[in-house]
CSV table of C-alpha atoms (C1' of nucleotides) in Angstrom, one decimal:
chain,number,residue,atom,x,y,z
A,1,UNK,CA,3.0,-62.7,11.0
A,2,UNK,CA,5.4,-64.1,8.4
A,3,UNK,CA,6.9,-61.6,5.8
A,4,UNK,CA,5.1,-63.0,3.0
A,5,UNK,CA,1.8,-62.4,5.1
A,6,UNK,CA,3.0,-59.0,5.8
A,7,UNK,CA,3.7,-58.4,2.3
A,8,UNK,CA,0.0,-59.5,1.1
A,9,UNK,CA,-1.7,-57.5,3.6
A,10,UNK,CA,0.4,-54.2,2.9
A,11,UNK,CA,-0.6,-54.8,-0.7
A,12,UNK,CA,-4.2,-55.2,0.0
A,13,UNK,CA,-4.1,-52.0,2.0
A,14,UNK,CA,-2.3,-50.1,-0.9
A,15,UNK,CA,-4.4,-51.5,-3.6
A,16,UNK,CA,-7.4,-50.1,-1.7
A,17,UNK,CA,-6.0,-46.8,-0.9
A,18,UNK,CA,-4.1,-46.2,-4.3
A,19,UNK,CA,-5.1,-48.6,-6.6
A,20,UNK,CA,-2.7,-50.7,-8.9
A,21,UNK,CA,-1.0,-48.2,-11.0
A,22,UNK,CA,-0.8,-45.9,-7.9
A,23,UNK,CA,1.1,-48.7,-5.7
A,24,UNK,CA,4.9,-49.3,-6.1
A,25,UNK,CA,6.9,-52.3,-4.9
A,26,UNK,CA,8.9,-49.8,-2.9
A,27,UNK,CA,5.9,-48.7,-1.1
A,28,UNK,CA,4.9,-52.2,-0.5
A,29,UNK,CA,8.2,-53.0,1.2
A,30,UNK,CA,8.1,-50.1,3.4
A,31,UNK,CA,4.7,-50.7,4.7
A,32,UNK,CA,5.5,-54.5,5.2
A,33,UNK,CA,8.9,-53.8,6.7
A,34,UNK,CA,10.4,-55.9,4.3
A,35,UNK,CA,13.4,-55.7,2.3
A,36,UNK,CA,13.7,-55.5,-1.8
A,37,UNK,CA,15.1,-59.0,-1.8
A,38,UNK,CA,12.8,-60.2,0.6
A,39,UNK,CA,9.7,-59.3,-1.7
A,40,UNK,CA,11.4,-60.7,-4.8
A,41,UNK,CA,12.1,-63.9,-2.9
A,42,UNK,CA,8.6,-64.6,-2.0
A,43,UNK,CA,6.8,-63.2,-5.2
A,44,UNK,CA,7.7,-63.0,-8.8
A,45,UNK,CA,6.9,-59.3,-8.8
A,46,UNK,CA,4.1,-56.5,-8.2
A,47,UNK,CA,1.5,-58.5,-10.4
A,48,UNK,CA,2.2,-61.9,-8.6
A,49,UNK,CA,1.8,-60.0,-5.0
A,50,UNK,CA,-1.4,-58.1,-6.4
A,51,UNK,CA,-2.7,-61.5,-7.5
A,52,UNK,CA,-2.5,-62.8,-3.9
A,53,UNK,CA,-3.9,-59.8,-2.3
A,54,UNK,CA,-6.9,-59.3,-4.7
A,55,UNK,CA,-7.7,-63.0,-4.2
A,56,UNK,CA,-7.7,-62.8,-0.7
A,57,UNK,CA,-9.7,-59.3,-0.7
A,58,UNK,CA,-12.4,-60.9,-3.1
A,59,UNK,CA,-12.8,-64.0,-0.7
A,60,UNK,CA,-13.6,-61.9,2.2
A,61,UNK,CA,-16.1,-59.7,0.5
A,62,UNK,CA,-18.0,-62.8,-0.5
A,63,UNK,CA,-17.9,-64.2,2.9
A,64,UNK,CA,-19.3,-60.8,4.4
A,65,UNK,CA,-22.0,-60.9,1.9
A,66,UNK,CA,-22.8,-64.5,2.4
A,67,UNK,CA,-23.2,-63.8,6.1
A,68,UNK,CA,-26.2,-61.5,5.4
A,69,UNK,CA,-27.6,-62.9,2.6
A,70,UNK,CA,-27.5,-66.4,3.9
A,71,UNK,CA,-28.8,-65.3,7.1
A,72,UNK,CA,-32.3,-65.6,8.7
A,73,UNK,CA,-35.2,-63.3,7.7
A,74,UNK,CA,-37.2,-62.8,4.5
A,75,UNK,CA,-35.6,-61.8,1.2
A,76,UNK,CA,-36.1,-58.3,1.6
A,77,UNK,CA,-35.0,-58.2,5.1
A,78,UNK,CA,-31.7,-60.3,4.2
A,79,UNK,CA,-31.0,-57.7,1.2
A,80,UNK,CA,-31.6,-54.9,3.3
A,81,UNK,CA,-29.2,-56.3,6.0
A,82,UNK,CA,-26.5,-56.4,3.3
A,83,UNK,CA,-27.1,-53.1,1.6
A,84,UNK,CA,-27.1,-51.4,5.1
A,85,UNK,CA,-24.2,-53.5,6.7
A,86,UNK,CA,-21.3,-51.2,8.2
A,87,UNK,CA,-18.9,-50.3,5.5
A,88,UNK,CA,-16.0,-47.7,5.3
A,89,UNK,CA,-17.9,-45.8,2.5
A,90,UNK,CA,-15.3,-43.2,1.9
A,91,UNK,CA,-12.5,-45.7,1.2
A,92,UNK,CA,-14.7,-47.2,-1.7
A,93,UNK,CA,-15.2,-50.8,-2.3
A,94,UNK,CA,-11.7,-52.7,-2.3
A,95,UNK,CA,-12.7,-55.0,-5.1
A,96,UNK,CA,-14.8,-52.7,-7.3
A,97,UNK,CA,-12.3,-49.8,-7.4
A,98,UNK,CA,-9.9,-52.1,-9.0
A,99,UNK,CA,-12.2,-52.0,-12.2
A,100,UNK,CA,-10.9,-48.5,-13.0
A,101,UNK,CA,-7.5,-49.7,-13.0
A,102,UNK,CA,-6.1,-49.9,-16.7
A,103,UNK,CA,-3.2,-52.3,-15.7
A,104,UNK,CA,-5.7,-54.8,-13.7
A,105,UNK,CA,-8.1,-54.7,-16.7
A,106,UNK,CA,-5.2,-55.6,-19.2
A,107,UNK,CA,-4.1,-58.6,-17.2
A,108,UNK,CA,-6.4,-61.4,-17.4
A,109,UNK,CA,-5.4,-63.1,-14.3
A,110,UNK,CA,-5.9,-60.0,-12.2
A,111,UNK,CA,-9.5,-59.2,-13.8
A,112,UNK,CA,-10.9,-62.9,-13.3
A,113,UNK,CA,-11.4,-62.3,-9.6
A,114,UNK,CA,-13.2,-59.2,-10.3
A,115,UNK,CA,-15.5,-60.9,-12.5
A,116,UNK,CA,-16.0,-63.9,-10.3
A,117,UNK,CA,-16.9,-61.6,-7.4
A,118,UNK,CA,-19.5,-59.7,-8.9
A,119,UNK,CA,-20.8,-62.6,-11.1
A,120,UNK,CA,-21.4,-64.4,-8.0
A,121,UNK,CA,-22.8,-61.5,-6.1
A,122,UNK,CA,-25.4,-60.8,-8.6
A,123,UNK,CA,-26.5,-64.4,-8.9
A,124,UNK,CA,-26.7,-64.7,-5.3
A,125,UNK,CA,-28.9,-61.8,-4.8
A,126,UNK,CA,-31.1,-62.7,-7.7
A,127,UNK,CA,-31.6,-66.0,-5.9
A,128,UNK,CA,-32.8,-64.4,-3.0
A,129,UNK,CA,-35.2,-62.4,-4.8
A,130,UNK,CA,-36.2,-65.3,-6.7
A,131,UNK,CA,-36.9,-66.9,-3.6
A,132,UNK,CA,-39.2,-64.0,-2.4
A,133,UNK,CA,-41.1,-64.1,-5.5
A,134,UNK,CA,-41.5,-67.7,-5.0
A,135,UNK,CA,-42.8,-67.5,-1.5
A,136,UNK,CA,-45.1,-64.5,-2.5
A,137,UNK,CA,-43.1,-62.0,-0.5
A,138,UNK,CA,-42.5,-60.0,-3.8
A,139,UNK,CA,-44.6,-59.1,-6.7
A,140,UNK,CA,-44.5,-61.9,-9.4
A,141,UNK,CA,-43.7,-59.0,-12.2
A,142,UNK,CA,-40.3,-58.5,-10.4
A,143,UNK,CA,-37.2,-59.6,-12.6
A,144,UNK,CA,-34.7,-61.1,-10.0
A,145,UNK,CA,-31.6,-61.0,-12.3
A,146,UNK,CA,-32.2,-57.4,-13.5
A,147,UNK,CA,-33.1,-56.3,-10.0
A,148,UNK,CA,-30.0,-57.9,-8.4
A,149,UNK,CA,-27.8,-56.2,-10.9
A,150,UNK,CA,-29.6,-52.8,-10.2
A,151,UNK,CA,-29.0,-53.5,-6.2
A,152,UNK,CA,-25.3,-54.4,-6.7
A,153,UNK,CA,-24.8,-51.4,-9.0
A,154,UNK,CA,-26.3,-49.1,-6.2
A,155,UNK,CA,-23.6,-50.2,-3.8
A,156,UNK,CA,-20.7,-49.6,-6.2
A,157,UNK,CA,-22.3,-46.2,-7.4
A,158,UNK,CA,-23.1,-45.2,-4.1
A,159,UNK,CA,-19.3,-45.4,-3.1
A,160,UNK,CA,-18.7,-43.1,-6.2
A,161,UNK,CA,-21.3,-40.5,-5.2
A,162,UNK,CA,-20.0,-40.6,-1.6
A,163,UNK,CA,-16.2,-40.1,-2.7
A,164,UNK,CA,-17.1,-37.1,-5.0
A,165,UNK,CA,-19.1,-35.6,-2.3
A,166,UNK,CA,-16.6,-36.2,0.5
A,167,UNK,CA,-19.4,-37.4,2.7
A,168,UNK,CA,-21.1,-40.8,3.3
A,169,UNK,CA,-24.5,-39.4,2.9
A,170,UNK,CA,-25.1,-40.0,-0.8
A,171,UNK,CA,-24.4,-43.7,-0.2
A,172,UNK,CA,-26.8,-43.8,2.5
A,173,UNK,CA,-29.4,-42.2,0.5
A,174,UNK,CA,-29.0,-44.3,-2.6
A,175,UNK,CA,-29.3,-47.4,-0.6
A,176,UNK,CA,-32.3,-46.1,1.1
A,177,UNK,CA,-33.8,-45.2,-2.4
A,178,UNK,CA,-33.3,-48.6,-3.7
A,179,UNK,CA,-34.9,-50.3,-0.7
A,180,UNK,CA,-37.7,-47.9,-1.0
A,181,UNK,CA,-38.4,-48.9,-4.6
A,182,UNK,CA,-37.9,-52.5,-3.9
A,183,UNK,CA,-40.2,-52.5,-0.7
A,184,UNK,CA,-43.2,-51.1,-3.2
A,185,UNK,CA,-42.8,-54.5,-4.9
A,186,UNK,CA,-43.8,-56.3,-1.7
A,187,UNK,CA,-46.9,-58.3,-2.4
A,188,UNK,CA,-50.0,-57.2,-0.3
A,189,UNK,CA,-49.6,-58.2,3.1
A,190,UNK,CA,-51.5,-61.4,4.5
A,191,UNK,CA,-51.3,-63.1,1.2
A,192,UNK,CA,-49.5,-66.3,0.2
A,193,UNK,CA,-46.8,-67.3,2.5
A,194,UNK,CA,-44.2,-69.9,1.6
A,195,UNK,CA,-45.9,-72.6,-0.5
A,196,UNK,CA,-49.0,-71.1,-0.3
A,197,UNK,CA,-49.4,-69.6,-3.7
A,198,UNK,CA,-52.8,-69.6,-5.3
A,199,UNK,CA,-53.6,-72.4,-7.4
B,1,UNK,CA,-6.5,-26.9,-33.2
B,2,UNK,CA,-4.1,-25.0,-31.1
B,3,UNK,CA,-1.3,-26.5,-29.1
B,4,UNK,CA,-3.0,-25.7,-25.9
B,5,UNK,CA,-6.3,-27.3,-27.1
B,6,UNK,CA,-4.6,-30.4,-28.2
B,7,UNK,CA,-3.0,-30.8,-24.8
B,8,UNK,CA,-6.1,-30.5,-23.2
B,9,UNK,CA,-8.1,-33.0,-25.4
B,10,UNK,CA,-5.1,-35.5,-25.1
B,11,UNK,CA,-5.4,-35.1,-21.3
B,12,UNK,CA,-9.1,-35.7,-21.4
B,13,UNK,CA,-8.5,-39.0,-23.2
B,14,UNK,CA,-5.9,-40.2,-21.0
B,15,UNK,CA,-7.6,-39.3,-17.9
B,16,UNK,CA,-10.4,-41.3,-19.2
B,17,UNK,CA,-8.3,-44.2,-20.2
B,18,UNK,CA,-5.8,-44.3,-17.3
B,19,UNK,CA,-6.8,-42.1,-14.5
B,20,UNK,CA,-4.6,-39.3,-13.0
B,21,UNK,CA,-1.8,-41.3,-11.3
B,22,UNK,CA,-1.7,-43.5,-14.4
B,23,UNK,CA,-1.2,-40.4,-16.8
B,24,UNK,CA,2.2,-38.8,-17.2
B,25,UNK,CA,3.2,-35.4,-18.8
B,26,UNK,CA,5.2,-37.2,-21.3
B,27,UNK,CA,2.3,-39.3,-22.5
B,28,UNK,CA,0.1,-36.3,-22.8
B,29,UNK,CA,2.7,-34.6,-24.9
B,30,UNK,CA,3.5,-37.5,-27.2
B,31,UNK,CA,-0.4,-37.8,-27.8
B,32,UNK,CA,-0.6,-34.1,-28.4
B,33,UNK,CA,2.3,-33.9,-30.6
B,34,UNK,CA,3.8,-31.4,-28.4
B,35,UNK,CA,7.1,-30.7,-26.8
B,36,UNK,CA,8.2,-30.6,-23.3
B,37,UNK,CA,8.7,-26.8,-23.1
B,38,UNK,CA,5.6,-26.4,-25.1
B,39,UNK,CA,3.4,-27.8,-22.5
B,40,UNK,CA,5.1,-25.9,-19.5
B,41,UNK,CA,4.7,-23.0,-21.4
B,42,UNK,CA,0.8,-23.4,-21.6
B,43,UNK,CA,0.1,-25.0,-18.2
B,44,UNK,CA,1.8,-24.8,-14.8
B,45,UNK,CA,2.1,-28.7,-14.9
B,46,UNK,CA,0.3,-32.0,-14.6
B,47,UNK,CA,-2.2,-30.8,-12.3
B,48,UNK,CA,-3.2,-27.5,-13.8
B,49,UNK,CA,-3.7,-29.3,-17.1
B,50,UNK,CA,-5.7,-31.8,-15.5
B,51,UNK,CA,-8.1,-29.2,-14.0
B,52,UNK,CA,-8.5,-27.6,-17.5
B,53,UNK,CA,-9.4,-31.3,-18.9
B,54,UNK,CA,-11.8,-32.2,-15.9
B,55,UNK,CA,-13.6,-29.1,-15.9
B,56,UNK,CA,-14.4,-29.5,-19.8
B,57,UNK,CA,-15.5,-33.2,-19.3
B,58,UNK,CA,-17.8,-32.4,-16.5
B,59,UNK,CA,-19.5,-29.7,-18.4
B,60,UNK,CA,-20.1,-32.1,-21.3
B,61,UNK,CA,-21.7,-34.6,-19.0
B,62,UNK,CA,-24.0,-32.3,-17.6
B,63,UNK,CA,-24.9,-30.9,-20.9
B,64,UNK,CA,-25.5,-34.3,-22.3
B,65,UNK,CA,-27.7,-35.0,-19.1
B,66,UNK,CA,-29.6,-32.0,-19.4
B,67,UNK,CA,-30.3,-32.7,-23.2
B,68,UNK,CA,-32.6,-35.8,-22.0
B,69,UNK,CA,-33.8,-34.6,-18.8
B,70,UNK,CA,-35.0,-31.4,-20.0
B,71,UNK,CA,-36.5,-32.8,-23.0
B,72,UNK,CA,-40.0,-33.5,-24.0
B,73,UNK,CA,-42.0,-36.4,-22.3
B,74,UNK,CA,-43.0,-37.4,-18.9
B,75,UNK,CA,-40.9,-37.7,-15.9
B,76,UNK,CA,-40.3,-41.4,-16.2
B,77,UNK,CA,-39.7,-41.3,-20.0
B,78,UNK,CA,-37.2,-38.5,-19.5
B,79,UNK,CA,-35.3,-40.3,-16.9
B,80,UNK,CA,-35.6,-43.6,-19.0
B,81,UNK,CA,-34.1,-41.7,-22.0
B,82,UNK,CA,-31.3,-40.6,-20.0
B,83,UNK,CA,-30.5,-44.0,-18.4
B,84,UNK,CA,-30.7,-45.7,-21.8
B,85,UNK,CA,-28.7,-43.0,-23.7
B,86,UNK,CA,-26.0,-44.5,-25.8
B,87,UNK,CA,-22.8,-44.7,-23.9
B,88,UNK,CA,-19.3,-46.2,-24.3
B,89,UNK,CA,-19.9,-48.4,-21.2
B,90,UNK,CA,-16.6,-50.3,-21.2
B,91,UNK,CA,-14.8,-47.5,-21.1
B,92,UNK,CA,-16.6,-46.3,-17.9
B,93,UNK,CA,-17.7,-42.7,-16.8
B,94,UNK,CA,-15.1,-40.1,-17.5
B,95,UNK,CA,-16.0,-38.2,-14.4
B,96,UNK,CA,-16.8,-41.0,-12.0
B,97,UNK,CA,-13.7,-42.9,-12.6
B,98,UNK,CA,-11.7,-40.0,-11.1
B,99,UNK,CA,-13.5,-40.6,-7.8
B,100,UNK,CA,-11.1,-43.6,-7.5
B,101,UNK,CA,-7.9,-41.7,-8.0
B,102,UNK,CA,-6.0,-40.7,-4.7
B,103,UNK,CA,-4.4,-37.8,-6.1
B,104,UNK,CA,-7.5,-36.3,-7.4
B,105,UNK,CA,-9.1,-36.7,-4.2
B,106,UNK,CA,-6.2,-35.1,-2.3
B,107,UNK,CA,-6.4,-32.1,-4.2
B,108,UNK,CA,-9.5,-29.9,-3.4
B,109,UNK,CA,-9.5,-28.1,-6.9
B,110,UNK,CA,-9.7,-31.1,-8.9
B,111,UNK,CA,-12.2,-33.1,-6.6
B,112,UNK,CA,-14.7,-30.1,-6.8
B,113,UNK,CA,-15.7,-30.6,-10.3
B,114,UNK,CA,-16.6,-34.2,-9.4
B,115,UNK,CA,-18.7,-32.9,-6.4
B,116,UNK,CA,-20.4,-30.4,-8.3
B,117,UNK,CA,-21.2,-32.6,-11.3
B,118,UNK,CA,-22.8,-35.4,-9.2
B,119,UNK,CA,-24.6,-33.1,-6.9
B,120,UNK,CA,-26.1,-31.2,-9.9
B,121,UNK,CA,-27.0,-34.5,-11.3
B,122,UNK,CA,-29.0,-36.0,-8.3
B,123,UNK,CA,-30.8,-32.7,-7.8
B,124,UNK,CA,-31.6,-32.6,-11.4
B,125,UNK,CA,-33.1,-35.8,-11.4
B,126,UNK,CA,-34.8,-35.2,-8.1
B,127,UNK,CA,-36.5,-32.5,-9.7
B,128,UNK,CA,-37.7,-34.6,-12.5
B,129,UNK,CA,-39.0,-37.0,-10.2
B,130,UNK,CA,-40.6,-34.5,-7.9
B,131,UNK,CA,-42.4,-33.2,-11.0
B,132,UNK,CA,-43.6,-36.6,-11.8
B,133,UNK,CA,-45.0,-37.0,-8.4
B,134,UNK,CA,-46.5,-33.6,-8.4
B,135,UNK,CA,-48.3,-34.4,-11.6
B,136,UNK,CA,-49.8,-37.5,-10.4
B,137,UNK,CA,-47.6,-39.5,-12.8
B,138,UNK,CA,-45.7,-41.1,-10.0
B,139,UNK,CA,-47.0,-42.3,-6.5
B,140,UNK,CA,-46.9,-40.0,-3.6
B,141,UNK,CA,-44.9,-42.1,-1.5
B,142,UNK,CA,-41.6,-42.0,-3.6
B,143,UNK,CA,-38.9,-40.0,-2.0
B,144,UNK,CA,-37.4,-38.0,-5.0
B,145,UNK,CA,-34.0,-37.3,-3.5
B,146,UNK,CA,-33.3,-40.8,-2.4
B,147,UNK,CA,-34.6,-42.3,-5.7
B,148,UNK,CA,-32.5,-39.8,-7.5
B,149,UNK,CA,-29.4,-41.0,-5.9
B,150,UNK,CA,-30.3,-44.6,-6.4
B,151,UNK,CA,-30.5,-43.9,-10.1
B,152,UNK,CA,-27.2,-42.2,-10.5
B,153,UNK,CA,-25.7,-44.9,-8.6
B,154,UNK,CA,-27.0,-47.4,-10.6
B,155,UNK,CA,-25.2,-45.9,-13.6
B,156,UNK,CA,-22.2,-45.6,-11.8
B,157,UNK,CA,-22.2,-48.8,-10.6
B,158,UNK,CA,-23.2,-50.2,-13.8
B,159,UNK,CA,-19.9,-49.2,-15.4
B,160,UNK,CA,-18.1,-51.0,-12.6
B,161,UNK,CA,-20.2,-54.3,-13.1
B,162,UNK,CA,-19.7,-53.9,-16.9
B,163,UNK,CA,-15.8,-53.6,-16.7
B,164,UNK,CA,-15.6,-56.5,-14.1
B,165,UNK,CA,-17.5,-58.6,-16.3
B,166,UNK,CA,-15.8,-57.4,-19.5
B,167,UNK,CA,-19.2,-57.0,-21.3
B,168,UNK,CA,-21.8,-54.2,-21.4
B,169,UNK,CA,-24.7,-56.6,-20.5
B,170,UNK,CA,-24.7,-55.8,-16.7
B,171,UNK,CA,-24.7,-52.2,-17.3
B,172,UNK,CA,-27.9,-52.5,-19.4
B,173,UNK,CA,-29.4,-55.1,-17.1
B,174,UNK,CA,-28.8,-52.8,-14.0
B,175,UNK,CA,-30.5,-50.1,-15.8
B,176,UNK,CA,-33.6,-52.1,-16.8
B,177,UNK,CA,-33.8,-53.5,-13.3
B,178,UNK,CA,-33.8,-49.9,-12.1
B,179,UNK,CA,-36.3,-48.8,-14.5
B,180,UNK,CA,-38.6,-51.7,-13.8
B,181,UNK,CA,-38.7,-50.8,-10.0
B,182,UNK,CA,-39.5,-47.2,-10.9
B,183,UNK,CA,-42.2,-48.2,-13.4
B,184,UNK,CA,-43.9,-50.0,-10.6
B,185,UNK,CA,-44.3,-46.8,-8.9
B,186,UNK,CA,-46.3,-45.2,-11.6
B,187,UNK,CA,-49.6,-44.2,-10.4
B,188,UNK,CA,-52.6,-46.1,-11.7
B,189,UNK,CA,-53.3,-45.0,-15.3
B,190,UNK,CA,-56.2,-42.8,-16.2
B,191,UNK,CA,-55.6,-40.9,-12.8
B,192,UNK,CA,-54.8,-37.2,-12.3
B,193,UNK,CA,-52.8,-35.5,-15.4
B,194,UNK,CA,-50.8,-32.4,-14.7
B,195,UNK,CA,-52.6,-30.0,-12.4
B,196,UNK,CA,-55.6,-32.5,-12.0
B,197,UNK,CA,-54.6,-33.7,-8.5
B,198,UNK,CA,-57.4,-34.6,-6.3
B,199,UNK,CA,-58.5,-31.8,-3.9
C,1,DG,C1',5.9,-20.1,-28.3
C,2,DT,C1',9.0,-24.3,-28.9
C,3,DC,C1',13.0,-26.9,-28.7
C,4,DT,C1',16.9,-29.2,-26.4
C,5,DA,C1',19.5,-30.0,-22.2
C,6,DT,C1',19.5,-31.2,-17.8
C,7,DA,C1',18.3,-32.6,-12.9
C,8,DC,C1',16.8,-35.6,-9.6
C,9,DC,C1',14.2,-39.2,-7.8
C,10,DA,C1',11.0,-43.2,-8.2
C,11,DG,C1',9.4,-47.6,-10.6
C,12,DG,C1',10.4,-52.2,-11.3
C,13,DA,C1',13.6,-55.8,-11.4
C,14,DT,C1',18.0,-58.7,-11.5
C,15,DA,C1',22.4,-60.4,-9.2
C,16,DG,C1',25.1,-62.0,-6.0
C,17,DA,C1',26.7,-61.8,-1.2
C,18,DC,C1',25.8,-63.1,3.5
D,1,DG,C1',15.5,-65.8,3.5
D,2,DT,C1',17.2,-61.2,3.5
D,3,DC,C1',20.4,-57.5,2.4
D,4,DT,C1',22.9,-54.5,-0.6
D,5,DA,C1',24.4,-53.1,-5.1
D,6,DT,C1',23.3,-52.2,-9.5
D,7,DC,C1',20.6,-51.2,-13.9
D,8,DC,C1',17.7,-48.9,-17.1
D,9,DT,C1',13.6,-46.4,-18.0
D,10,DG,C1',10.1,-43.1,-17.0
D,11,DG,C1',8.0,-39.2,-13.9
D,12,DT,C1',8.1,-34.5,-13.3
D,13,DA,C1',10.0,-30.1,-13.6
D,14,DT,C1',13.4,-25.9,-14.6
D,15,DA,C1',16.6,-23.5,-17.5
D,16,DG,C1',17.9,-21.3,-21.2
D,17,DA,C1',18.8,-21.1,-26.5
D,18,DC,C1',16.1,-20.2,-30.7
DNA sequence: GTCTATACCAGGATAGAC
DNA sequence: GTCTATCCTGGTATAGAC
């Protein structure tokens, strides 16, 4: 792996573990096994490096979400697959956690990837829900956009509760609670399948 | 206000704005209008002061929650009142945000108030929901504990989404999405009121 | 109780040699 | 490309005078 690569990967790890304010150029260099001059040769400084790291992490999150949400199965099934997907819960969300960082929020360039990631995710889940309503799998009264935001929030908040508790349990419980509420909005079985809505 | 008081209040503000790693004793002193020696006279150091600040903030959160959850009205009504209560959304949750702080998580004494706060809150909401089920206001199939965790997670995650977006809108949307799902679990109207369950 | 002095190390970055 | 030297500021704390 190139030095530049190692610097980016080290930064990704440190941002996840300690956030932006908690991560120093020194620590990045040590972890990457790179010298001072090396880092400043490849990157303009801490924030430049952070931008590269955050962008990559955001892309990864998006790809992982799309793998489940764009997979096979009904709407509820795909959403459940995404919510229940294996996660390192106690480490928190590598994208969401940056939201708490004052220096990230203050830098337009660093905040933008966060905005785009969650904007995309909320819309993507809303689309899956809308599809479920359309096909008759879900109740017509369900609001796709609002429900999608609630589901994404459950994940992000689940991390918070888990870290506060020191165990993964609250995360799993919150996810199951949300899926329980969602399942109750499934339209009565044996009813209109795709394209079979009543006239 | 005494110097000690001002130090605690300044620390509360800074922890909320910048987190623990982002808050220096210097900054606290400046904001409190206190000198170096003054701070170390009243408190053993940064973490000692933070403990006082966090404890107070946690107590406040709890009192504010209890004011709504222990108020008048049905279960869903009280929960809606709590979720919709006026908040400074873009500032985030002063307790939840500390969950992202590596130095807080690493210090047992600092993490405990977070654990207790969210543990209490989840239980308190679960109790309200259980009451709703008991009285027939809510569907018997609803899991109070899981649903409560989901609702608390929606709040915590709502802050994350709002900060990422740079507007309060996603928070409000997530809350309404969650309340929409919950409302659909209300047992059919005109049915058993308190103590009037079927035999 | 509060102030100033002092200490020491880390943060973040630049300069110039190799 | 990478290394070392250097810079200046701030973080966190102690010591001792007032």
